[in-house]
XYZ file of C-alpha atoms in Angstrom:
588
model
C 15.774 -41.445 -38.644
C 13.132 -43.583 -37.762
C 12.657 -46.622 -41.050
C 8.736 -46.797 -40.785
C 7.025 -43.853 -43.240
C 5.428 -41.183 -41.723
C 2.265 -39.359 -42.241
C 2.376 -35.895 -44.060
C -0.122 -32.979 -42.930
C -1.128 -30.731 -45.910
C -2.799 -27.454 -44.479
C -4.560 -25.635 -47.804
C -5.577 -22.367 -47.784
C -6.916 -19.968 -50.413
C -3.891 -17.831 -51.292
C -5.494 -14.725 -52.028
C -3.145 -12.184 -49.876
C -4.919 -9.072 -48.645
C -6.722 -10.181 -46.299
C -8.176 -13.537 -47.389
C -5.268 -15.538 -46.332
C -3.996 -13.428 -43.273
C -7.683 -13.985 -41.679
C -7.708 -18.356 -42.249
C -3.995 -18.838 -41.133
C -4.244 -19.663 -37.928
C -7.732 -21.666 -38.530
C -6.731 -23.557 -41.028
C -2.983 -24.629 -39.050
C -5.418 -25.310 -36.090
C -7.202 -27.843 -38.116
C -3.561 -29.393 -38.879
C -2.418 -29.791 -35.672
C -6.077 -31.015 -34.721
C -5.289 -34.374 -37.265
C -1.831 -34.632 -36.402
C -2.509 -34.681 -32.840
C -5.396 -37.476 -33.192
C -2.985 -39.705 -35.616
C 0.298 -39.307 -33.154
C -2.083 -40.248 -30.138
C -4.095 -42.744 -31.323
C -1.926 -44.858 -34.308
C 1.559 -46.621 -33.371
C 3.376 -48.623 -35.660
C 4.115 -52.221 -35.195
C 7.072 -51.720 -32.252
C 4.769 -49.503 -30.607
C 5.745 -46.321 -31.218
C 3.513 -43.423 -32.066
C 2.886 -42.824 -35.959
C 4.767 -39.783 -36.685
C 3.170 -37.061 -38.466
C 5.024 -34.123 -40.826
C 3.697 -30.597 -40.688
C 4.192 -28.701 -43.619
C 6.311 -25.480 -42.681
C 3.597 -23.449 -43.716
C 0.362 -23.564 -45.631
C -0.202 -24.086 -49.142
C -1.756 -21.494 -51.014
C 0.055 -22.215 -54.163
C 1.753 -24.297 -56.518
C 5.362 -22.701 -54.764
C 4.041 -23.915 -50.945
C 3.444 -27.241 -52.467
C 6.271 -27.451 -54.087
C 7.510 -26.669 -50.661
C 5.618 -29.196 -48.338
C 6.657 -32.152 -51.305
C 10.676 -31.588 -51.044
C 10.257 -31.477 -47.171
C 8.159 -34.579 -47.116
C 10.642 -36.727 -49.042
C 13.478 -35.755 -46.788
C 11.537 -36.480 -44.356
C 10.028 -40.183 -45.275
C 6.655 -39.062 -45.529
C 4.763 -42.033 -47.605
C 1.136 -40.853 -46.880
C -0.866 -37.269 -46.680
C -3.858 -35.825 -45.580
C -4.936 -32.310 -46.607
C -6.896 -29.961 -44.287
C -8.464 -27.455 -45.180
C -11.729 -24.733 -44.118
C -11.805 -22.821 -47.057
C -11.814 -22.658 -50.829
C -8.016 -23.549 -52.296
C -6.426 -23.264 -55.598
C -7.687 -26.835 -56.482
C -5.269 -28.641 -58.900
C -2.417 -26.110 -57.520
C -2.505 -26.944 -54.041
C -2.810 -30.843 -54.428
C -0.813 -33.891 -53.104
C 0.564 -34.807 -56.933
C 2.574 -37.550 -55.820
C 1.295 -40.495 -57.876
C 2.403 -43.420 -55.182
C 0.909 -41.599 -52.131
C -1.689 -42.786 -50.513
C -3.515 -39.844 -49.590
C -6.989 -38.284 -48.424
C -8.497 -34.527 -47.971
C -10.600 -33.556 -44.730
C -12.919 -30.465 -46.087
C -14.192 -28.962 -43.183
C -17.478 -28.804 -42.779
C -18.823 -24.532 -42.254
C -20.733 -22.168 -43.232
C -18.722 -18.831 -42.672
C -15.749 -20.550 -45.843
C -16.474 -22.927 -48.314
C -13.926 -25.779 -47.246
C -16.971 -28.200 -48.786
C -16.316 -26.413 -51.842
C -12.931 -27.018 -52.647
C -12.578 -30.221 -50.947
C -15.602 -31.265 -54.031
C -12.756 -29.386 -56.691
C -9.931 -31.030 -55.428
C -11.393 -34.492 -55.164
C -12.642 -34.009 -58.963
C -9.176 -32.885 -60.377
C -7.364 -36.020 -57.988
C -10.032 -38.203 -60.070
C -9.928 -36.459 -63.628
C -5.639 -36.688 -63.212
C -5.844 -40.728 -61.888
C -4.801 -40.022 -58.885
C -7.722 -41.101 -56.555
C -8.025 -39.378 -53.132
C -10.168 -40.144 -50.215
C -13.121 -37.162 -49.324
C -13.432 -36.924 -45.337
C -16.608 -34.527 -44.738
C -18.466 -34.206 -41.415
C -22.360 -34.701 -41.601
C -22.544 -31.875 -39.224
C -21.899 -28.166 -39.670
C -19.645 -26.338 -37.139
C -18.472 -23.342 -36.707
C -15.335 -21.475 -37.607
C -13.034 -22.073 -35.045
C -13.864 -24.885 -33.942
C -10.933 -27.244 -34.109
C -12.797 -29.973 -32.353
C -12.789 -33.237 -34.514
C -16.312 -34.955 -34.655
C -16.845 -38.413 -34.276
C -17.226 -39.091 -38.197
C -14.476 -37.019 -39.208
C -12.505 -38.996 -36.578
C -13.506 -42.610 -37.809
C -12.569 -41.685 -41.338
C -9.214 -40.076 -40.705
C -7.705 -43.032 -38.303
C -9.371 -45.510 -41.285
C -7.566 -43.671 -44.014
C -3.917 -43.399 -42.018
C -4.218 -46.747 -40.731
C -5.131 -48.186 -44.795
C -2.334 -45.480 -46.095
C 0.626 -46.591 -43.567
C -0.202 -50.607 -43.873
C -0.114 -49.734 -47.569
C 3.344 -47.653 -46.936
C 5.046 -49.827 -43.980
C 4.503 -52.763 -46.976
C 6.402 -50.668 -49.960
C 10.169 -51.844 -50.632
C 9.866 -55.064 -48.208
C 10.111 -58.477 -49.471
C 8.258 -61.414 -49.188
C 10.717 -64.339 -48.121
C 9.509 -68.054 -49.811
C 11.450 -70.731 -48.110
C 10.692 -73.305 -50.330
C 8.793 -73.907 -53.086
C 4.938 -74.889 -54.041
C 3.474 -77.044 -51.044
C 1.615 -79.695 -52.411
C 0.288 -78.473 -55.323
C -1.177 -75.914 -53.496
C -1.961 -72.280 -55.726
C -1.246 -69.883 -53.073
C 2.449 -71.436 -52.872
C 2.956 -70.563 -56.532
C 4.149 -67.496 -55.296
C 3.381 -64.341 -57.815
C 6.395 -61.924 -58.016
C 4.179 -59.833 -60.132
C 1.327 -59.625 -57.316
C 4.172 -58.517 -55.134
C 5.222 -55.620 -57.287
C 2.568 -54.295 -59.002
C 0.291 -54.295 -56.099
C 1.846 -54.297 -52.584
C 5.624 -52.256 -53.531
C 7.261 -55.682 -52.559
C 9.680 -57.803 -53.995
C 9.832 -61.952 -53.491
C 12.937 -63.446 -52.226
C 13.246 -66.931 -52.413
C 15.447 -69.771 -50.948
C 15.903 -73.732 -50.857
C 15.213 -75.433 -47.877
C 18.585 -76.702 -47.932
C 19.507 -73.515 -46.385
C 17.474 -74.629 -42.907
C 20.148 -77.509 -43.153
C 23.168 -75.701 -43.791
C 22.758 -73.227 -41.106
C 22.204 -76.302 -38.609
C 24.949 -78.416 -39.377
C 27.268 -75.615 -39.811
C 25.720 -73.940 -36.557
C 25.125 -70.534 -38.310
C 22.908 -69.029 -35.424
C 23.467 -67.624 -32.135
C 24.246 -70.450 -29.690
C 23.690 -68.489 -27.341
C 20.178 -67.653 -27.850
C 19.689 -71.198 -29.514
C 20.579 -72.386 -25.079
C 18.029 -69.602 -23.468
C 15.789 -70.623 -26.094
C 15.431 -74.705 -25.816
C 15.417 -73.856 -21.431
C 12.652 -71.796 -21.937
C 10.886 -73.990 -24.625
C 11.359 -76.787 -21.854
C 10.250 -74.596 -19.312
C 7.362 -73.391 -20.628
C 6.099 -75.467 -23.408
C 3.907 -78.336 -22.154
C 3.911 -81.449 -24.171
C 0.306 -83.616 -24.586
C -0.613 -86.904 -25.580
C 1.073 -88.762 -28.323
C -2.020 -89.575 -30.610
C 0.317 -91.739 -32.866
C -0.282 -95.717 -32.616
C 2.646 -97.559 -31.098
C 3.816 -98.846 -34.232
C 4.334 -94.986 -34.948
C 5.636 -93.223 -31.900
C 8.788 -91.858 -31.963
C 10.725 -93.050 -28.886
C 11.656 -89.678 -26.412
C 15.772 -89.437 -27.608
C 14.006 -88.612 -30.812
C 11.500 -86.308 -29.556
C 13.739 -85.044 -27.664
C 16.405 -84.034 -31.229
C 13.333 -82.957 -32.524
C 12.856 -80.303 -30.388
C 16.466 -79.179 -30.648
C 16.051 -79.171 -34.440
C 12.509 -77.049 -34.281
C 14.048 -74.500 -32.365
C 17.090 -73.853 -34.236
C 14.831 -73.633 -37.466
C 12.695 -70.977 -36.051
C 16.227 -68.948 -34.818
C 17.343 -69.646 -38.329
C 14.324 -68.500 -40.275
C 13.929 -65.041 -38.121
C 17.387 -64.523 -39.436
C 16.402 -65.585 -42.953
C 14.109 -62.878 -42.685
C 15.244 -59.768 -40.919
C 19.051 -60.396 -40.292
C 21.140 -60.859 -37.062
C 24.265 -58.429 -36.112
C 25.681 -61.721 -33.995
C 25.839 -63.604 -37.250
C 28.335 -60.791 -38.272
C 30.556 -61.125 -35.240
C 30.524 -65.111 -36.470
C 31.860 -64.114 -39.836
C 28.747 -64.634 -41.596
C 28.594 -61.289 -42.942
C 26.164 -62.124 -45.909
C 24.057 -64.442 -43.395
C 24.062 -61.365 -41.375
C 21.778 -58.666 -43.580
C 18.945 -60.983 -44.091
C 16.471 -60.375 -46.787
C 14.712 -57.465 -45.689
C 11.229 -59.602 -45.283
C 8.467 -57.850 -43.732
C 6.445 -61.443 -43.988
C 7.516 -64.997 -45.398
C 6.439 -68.862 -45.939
C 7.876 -71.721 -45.125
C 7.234 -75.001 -47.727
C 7.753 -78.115 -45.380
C 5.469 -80.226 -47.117
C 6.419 -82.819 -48.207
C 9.971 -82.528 -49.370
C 10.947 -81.427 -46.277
C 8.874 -83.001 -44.012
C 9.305 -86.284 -45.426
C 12.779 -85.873 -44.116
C 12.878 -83.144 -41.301
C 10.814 -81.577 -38.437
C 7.623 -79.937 -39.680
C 7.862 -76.409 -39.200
C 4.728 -75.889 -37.490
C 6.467 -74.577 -33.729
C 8.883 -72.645 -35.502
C 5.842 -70.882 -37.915
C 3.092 -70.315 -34.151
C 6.272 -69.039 -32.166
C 7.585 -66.451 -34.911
C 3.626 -65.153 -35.633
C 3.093 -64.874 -31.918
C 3.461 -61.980 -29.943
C 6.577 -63.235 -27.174
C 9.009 -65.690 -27.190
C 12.058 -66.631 -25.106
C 13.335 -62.751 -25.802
C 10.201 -61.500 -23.857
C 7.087 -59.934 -25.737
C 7.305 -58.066 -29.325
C 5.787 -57.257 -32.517
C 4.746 -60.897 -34.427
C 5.774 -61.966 -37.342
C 4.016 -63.444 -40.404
C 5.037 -66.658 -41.404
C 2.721 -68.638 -43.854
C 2.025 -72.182 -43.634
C 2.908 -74.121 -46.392
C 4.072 -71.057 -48.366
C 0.856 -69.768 -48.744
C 2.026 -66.759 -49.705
C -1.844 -65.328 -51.115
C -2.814 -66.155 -47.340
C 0.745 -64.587 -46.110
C -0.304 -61.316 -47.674
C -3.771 -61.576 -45.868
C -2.278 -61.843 -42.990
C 0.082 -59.036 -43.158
C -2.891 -56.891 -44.155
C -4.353 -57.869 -40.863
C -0.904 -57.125 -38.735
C -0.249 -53.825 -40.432
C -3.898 -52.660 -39.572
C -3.959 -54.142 -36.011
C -0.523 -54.421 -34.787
C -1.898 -57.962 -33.491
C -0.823 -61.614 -34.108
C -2.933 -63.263 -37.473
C -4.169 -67.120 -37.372
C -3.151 -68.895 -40.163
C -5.962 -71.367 -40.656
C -7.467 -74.244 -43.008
C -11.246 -73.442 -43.763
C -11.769 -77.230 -43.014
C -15.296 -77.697 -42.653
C -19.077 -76.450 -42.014
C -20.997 -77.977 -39.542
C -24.733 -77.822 -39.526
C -26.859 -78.092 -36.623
C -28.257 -81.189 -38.576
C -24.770 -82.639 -38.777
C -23.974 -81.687 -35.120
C -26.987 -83.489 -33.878
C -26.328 -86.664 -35.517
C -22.994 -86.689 -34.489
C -23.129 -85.611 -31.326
C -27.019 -85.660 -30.385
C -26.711 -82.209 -29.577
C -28.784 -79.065 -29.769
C -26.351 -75.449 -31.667
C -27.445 -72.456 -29.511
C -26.974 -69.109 -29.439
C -24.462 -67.542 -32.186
C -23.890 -70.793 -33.197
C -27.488 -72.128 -33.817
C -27.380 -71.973 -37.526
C -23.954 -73.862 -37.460
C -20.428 -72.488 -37.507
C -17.260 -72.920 -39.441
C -14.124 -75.331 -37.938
C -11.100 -73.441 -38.556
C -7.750 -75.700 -37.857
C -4.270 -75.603 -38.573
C -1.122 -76.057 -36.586
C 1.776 -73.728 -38.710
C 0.951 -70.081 -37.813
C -1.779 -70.158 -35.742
C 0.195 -67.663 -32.894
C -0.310 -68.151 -29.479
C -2.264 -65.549 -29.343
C -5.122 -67.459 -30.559
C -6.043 -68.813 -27.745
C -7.850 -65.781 -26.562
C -5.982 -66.289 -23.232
C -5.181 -62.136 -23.136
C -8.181 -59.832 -22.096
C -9.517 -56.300 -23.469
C -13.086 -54.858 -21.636
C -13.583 -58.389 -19.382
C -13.660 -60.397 -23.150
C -11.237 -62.704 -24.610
C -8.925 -61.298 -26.960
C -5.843 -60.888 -29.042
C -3.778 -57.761 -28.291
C -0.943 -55.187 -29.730
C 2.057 -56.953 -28.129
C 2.810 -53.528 -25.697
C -0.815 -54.269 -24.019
C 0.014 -57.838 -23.642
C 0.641 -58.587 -19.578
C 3.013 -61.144 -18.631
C 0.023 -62.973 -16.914
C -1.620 -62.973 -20.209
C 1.811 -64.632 -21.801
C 1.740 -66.970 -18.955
C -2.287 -67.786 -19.516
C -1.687 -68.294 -23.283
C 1.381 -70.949 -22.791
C -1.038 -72.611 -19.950
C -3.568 -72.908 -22.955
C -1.262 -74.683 -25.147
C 0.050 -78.247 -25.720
C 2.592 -79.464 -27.498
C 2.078 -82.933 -29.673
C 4.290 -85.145 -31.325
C 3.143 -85.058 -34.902
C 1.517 -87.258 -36.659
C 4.303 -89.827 -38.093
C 1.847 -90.585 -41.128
C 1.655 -87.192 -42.375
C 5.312 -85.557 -41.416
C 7.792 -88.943 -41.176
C 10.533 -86.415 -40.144
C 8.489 -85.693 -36.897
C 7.923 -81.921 -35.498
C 5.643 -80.971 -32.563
C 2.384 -79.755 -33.512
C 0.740 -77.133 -31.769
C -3.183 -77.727 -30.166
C -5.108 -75.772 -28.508
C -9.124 -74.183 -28.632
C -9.951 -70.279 -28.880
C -12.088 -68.819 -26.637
C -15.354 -68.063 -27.651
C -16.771 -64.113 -28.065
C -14.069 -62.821 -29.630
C -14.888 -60.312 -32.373
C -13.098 -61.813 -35.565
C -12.588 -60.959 -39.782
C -11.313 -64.236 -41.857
C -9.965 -62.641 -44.796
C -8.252 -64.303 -47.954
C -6.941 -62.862 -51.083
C -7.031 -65.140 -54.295
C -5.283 -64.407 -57.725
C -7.863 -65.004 -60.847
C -6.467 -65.712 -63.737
C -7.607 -62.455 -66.507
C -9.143 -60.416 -63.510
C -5.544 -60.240 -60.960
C -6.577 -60.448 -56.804
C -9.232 -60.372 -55.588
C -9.985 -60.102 -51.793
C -12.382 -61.630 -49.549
C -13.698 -60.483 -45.751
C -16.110 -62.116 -43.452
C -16.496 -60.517 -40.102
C -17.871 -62.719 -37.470
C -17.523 -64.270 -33.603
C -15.410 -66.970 -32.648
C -18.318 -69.592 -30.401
C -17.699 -71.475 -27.378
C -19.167 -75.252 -28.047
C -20.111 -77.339 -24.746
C -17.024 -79.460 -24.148
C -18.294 -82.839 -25.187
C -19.550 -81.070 -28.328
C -16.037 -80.037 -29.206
C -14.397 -83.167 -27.863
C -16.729 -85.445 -30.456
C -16.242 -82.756 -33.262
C -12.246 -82.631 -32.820
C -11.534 -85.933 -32.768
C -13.150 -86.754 -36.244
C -10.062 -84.530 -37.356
C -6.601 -84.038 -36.605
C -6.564 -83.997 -32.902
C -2.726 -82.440 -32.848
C -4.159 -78.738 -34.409
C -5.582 -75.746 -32.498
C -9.060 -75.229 -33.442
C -11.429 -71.910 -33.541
C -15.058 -72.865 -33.729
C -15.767 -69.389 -35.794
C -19.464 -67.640 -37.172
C -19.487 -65.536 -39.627
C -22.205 -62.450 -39.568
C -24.729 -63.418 -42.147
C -27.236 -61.165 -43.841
C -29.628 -63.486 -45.048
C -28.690 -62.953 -48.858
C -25.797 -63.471 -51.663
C -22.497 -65.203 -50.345
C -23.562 -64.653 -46.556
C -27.255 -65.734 -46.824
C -25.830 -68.251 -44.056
C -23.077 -69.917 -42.961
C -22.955 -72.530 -45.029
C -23.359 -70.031 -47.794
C -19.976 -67.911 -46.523
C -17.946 -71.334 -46.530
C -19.159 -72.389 -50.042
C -18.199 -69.074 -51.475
C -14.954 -68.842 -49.933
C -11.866 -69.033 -53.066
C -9.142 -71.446 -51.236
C -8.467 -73.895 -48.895
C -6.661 -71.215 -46.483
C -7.614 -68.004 -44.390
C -6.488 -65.016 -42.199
C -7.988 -64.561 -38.900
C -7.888 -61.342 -37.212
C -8.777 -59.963 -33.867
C -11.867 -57.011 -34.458
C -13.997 -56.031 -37.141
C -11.369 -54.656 -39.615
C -13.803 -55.666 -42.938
C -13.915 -51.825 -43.578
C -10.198 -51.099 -42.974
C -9.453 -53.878 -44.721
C -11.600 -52.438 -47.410
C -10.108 -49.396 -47.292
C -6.670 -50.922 -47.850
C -7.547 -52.848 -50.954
C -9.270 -49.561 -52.569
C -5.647 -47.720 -52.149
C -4.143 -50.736 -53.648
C -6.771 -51.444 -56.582
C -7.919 -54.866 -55.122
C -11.617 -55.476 -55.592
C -13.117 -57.041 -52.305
C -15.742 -60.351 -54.082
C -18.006 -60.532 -51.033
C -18.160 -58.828 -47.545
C -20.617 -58.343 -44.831
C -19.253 -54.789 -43.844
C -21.986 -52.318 -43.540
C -22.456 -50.085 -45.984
C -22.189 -46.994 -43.664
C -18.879 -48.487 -42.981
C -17.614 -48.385 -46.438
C -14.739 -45.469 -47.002
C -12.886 -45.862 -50.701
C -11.889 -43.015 -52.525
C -14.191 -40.679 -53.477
C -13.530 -41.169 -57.390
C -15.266 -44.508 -56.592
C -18.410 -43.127 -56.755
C -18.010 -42.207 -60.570
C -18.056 -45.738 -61.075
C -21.708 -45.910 -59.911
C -23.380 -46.193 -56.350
C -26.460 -48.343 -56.898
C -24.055 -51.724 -56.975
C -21.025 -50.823 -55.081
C -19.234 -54.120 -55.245
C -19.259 -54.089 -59.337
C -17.965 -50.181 -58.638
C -15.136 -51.486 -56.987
C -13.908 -53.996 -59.580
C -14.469 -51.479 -62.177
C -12.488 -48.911 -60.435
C -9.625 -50.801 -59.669
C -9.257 -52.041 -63.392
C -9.691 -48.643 -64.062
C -7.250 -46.925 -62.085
C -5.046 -50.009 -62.228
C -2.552 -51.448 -59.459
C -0.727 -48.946 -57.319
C 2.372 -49.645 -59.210
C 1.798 -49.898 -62.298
């Protein structure tokens, strides 16, 4: 059976035999099918396959049926429901009572029944038993019969499924720290309890001394470990050594180095999710893995005072192909940030696209531009734009090298051409790092995104007495004239990929401008994202009791369970915190 969760289809229907039921049967299974067919068609899950739905066998007039529907659902690994309905229903006995579920209720929206009716009943009972539920209702009365699914109805289904299956797909997966705390760094002081309570997960953890092990006892597939260092040669163009001579590593060095990097990234996908061949080795342990659906890596310093940083093996694993052809990234944090880890798995689950791991390194003003660089900002970047640079997981991806409607972008890895691969290794070089900050070498990654691409920078933070908290900007990665770039990335670490990035600004609060956004941001690190996911991402943190602490979503956009509301409408954000404290994480 396939191992990702599937979505369960609830069809209600007011179980009054005699004539009442027999008329709305095939309606109301209509409607079923209907949301079924738009989730199979439209959602995949991260190897590309279509999200598979679960019809219940018949529809549920009663506490019996649902009774029914639940027993089939956990045989068949359903982790998430919707319930459709265009009538009045037995309320509390026709409800999804599973208290772990994810789930919403599409009401349908006509005259002739009074679906509006009992999808208001069933939303109140969900919210009087603390078990919030998600209200879909169309603005627009149609008639009965119609199984046609507006455009609102639409948007809020897909946003629910896609929020309920990241929230699923992320339930009884680990989190892999390989290492410790980087540096003294918070996000590295990786929360079991976070984990747990709020995401499903567990945290596995290892020493770094593993990485060695594994190399020196050559517990990986040699192999692969051959097809992989050709193609790395092949493909991955080295740049200028920016280290002074006194510095440089001469080439038999660079030359182990590369060896080294590329066994630690074989070594750390099979820390993760396992490797059959290590069984036919007779590492049968080595073999399983630890079941991680996203991990960190420490390196700093103890390890990279010592070793190759792990910054090729952290972009190759988050990007979408490697030596093995194209396939579904993997999250890898830099510097076992595992806060920003989490962000960025958010982002993957919703997406199915490669994340940029990134340091929020600095805001530059058009003031500060123009004494620097005696040049004018235009356009989106006018009122001055965020630099964004980091080598570890920024993914290939991230150059912007692969296309979607004529405009740069960052794509599911199944839409992905193999010109696109090609265009995104063309847009990379490879650096020897800098000996100063990582005196066991590595090759640092650099490259520069292309400007226009729709973007969200999200980054949860833990608060000590309040638990996570979540933050979202959605905004446009720029295009800077080149000698406006050059001046700009020089003044930093040359080595790093950089994405010149504006967030959308309202004028007011945290995103009066951009300055503002960067000033009110919690940590050091973020998530980048291809699209405007804020609301999705919203939408996610409502079903795990995460309060988002500043956004620039619309408002229209906004879709958190309907018991939300009860918590008061006029200031939405202080709903949301008291909502989730309220209703408390998702488990427990």
């Amino acid at each position: 059976m396939n191992t990702y969760p599937a979505l369960g289809i609830r069809p209600t229907i007011d179980g009054r035999l005699g004539g009442v039921r027999e008329s709305l049967e095939e309606q109301t299974m209509a409607l079923a099918r209907a949301a079924a067919g738009l989730i199979g068609e439209t959602l995949r899950y991260p190897d590309g396959s279509p999200v598979r739905c679960v019809m219940a066998d018949t529809c549920i007039g009663g506490v019996a049926e649902a009774a029914a529907c639940a027993e089939k659902f956990r045989r068949e690994h359903v982790e998430v429901s919707l319930t459709v309905t265009p009538c009045w229903c037995y309320g509390s006995e026709t409800m999804d009572m599973d208290p772990l579920t994810p789930k919403a209720v599409w009401g349908f929206n006509g005259t002739e029944r009074p679906g509006a009716v009992y999808l208001a009943a069933v939303l109140a009972a969900h919210a009087q038993k603390g078990l919030p539920a998600f209200g879909i209702y169309g603005r627009d009365v149609m008639d009965a019969g119609d199984v046609s699914i507006p455009p609102d109805v639409r948007e809020n289904i897909l946003r629910f499924a896609r929020a309920g299956l990241a929230a699923a797909m992320m339930k009884g997966r680990a989190y892999l720290a390989m290492g410790g705390t980087s540096m003294g760094i918070a996000g590295s002081i990786v929360a079991p309890s976070f984990f747990e309570r709020y995401l499903g997960m567990r945290v596995e953890s290892i020493d770094m001394t593993e990485f060695i092990r594994r190399i020196e006892r050559g517990i990986y597939d040699a192999q692969e470990y051959d097809r992989a260092l050709a193609w790395v040669r092949e493909h991955c163009k080295e740049g200028r050594d920016y280290n002074e001579p006194g510095k440089a590593r001469d080439r038999a060095q660079l030359d182990r180095e590369w060896e080294l990097v590329v066994k630690m990234t074989l070594i750390a996908r099979d820390l993760m999710t396992g490797n059959p061949r290590l069984a036919e080795m007779g590492y049968g342990e080595e073999a399983q893995g630890h079941f991680a659906l996203a991990a960190g890596f420490q390196g700093q310093r103890q390890w990279t005072d010592h070793m190759p940083n792990g910054d090729f093996m952290e972009t190759m694993l988050c990007s979408s192909f490697d030596w093995n052809g194209r396939r579904a990234p993997y999250i890898v944090a830099t510097e076992n940030d595992a806060l920003n880890g989490a962000a960025m798995l958010f982002g993957a689950l919703l997406t199915n696209t490669a994340q940029i791991f990134a340091d929020v390194r600095t805001y530059w003003s058009p003031a500060a531009v123009k004494r620097v660089t005696g040049q004018t900002l235009q356009g989106a970047a006018a009122g001055g734009m965020l630099h964004l640079i980091n080598s570890g997981s920024s993914a290939l991806d991230g150059t912007g090298r692969q296309e979607q409607d004529g405009r740069p972008a960052m794509k599911p890895f199944w839409d992905i051409t193999d010109g696109e691969v090609e265009a995104c290794l063309q847009g990379v070089t490879w650096h020897p790092s800098m000996t100063e900050y990582f005196p066991g070498g590595g090759w640092s990654t650099r490259y520069l995104t292309c400007g226009g691409i729709p973007m969200t920078m999200s980054r949860l933070n833990l608060v000590s007495g309040l638990g996570p908290v979540l933050q979202i900007a959605e905004g446009m990665t720029v295009d800077l004239p080149a000698e406006v770039h050059d001046a700009l990335d020089e003044r930093t670490n040359p080595t790093w990929p950089t994405t010149w990035f504006v967030p959308r600004t309202t004028g007011s609060g945290a995103f009066a401008d951009v300055y503002t956004v960067m000033n009110h941001w919690g940590a050091n690190h973020a998530a980048l994202c291809h699209g405007h996911v804020g609301a999705d991402l919203m939408a996610l943190a409502a079903l795990l009791r995460i309060p988002v602490s500043m956004h620039n979503v619309d408002e229209a956009s906004v879709f958190r369970p309907a018991a939300w509301n009860a918590f008061g409408t006029a200031d939405r954000e202080s709903a949301d915190y008291r909502a989730c404290a309220t209703f408390g994480p998702l488990y427990g």
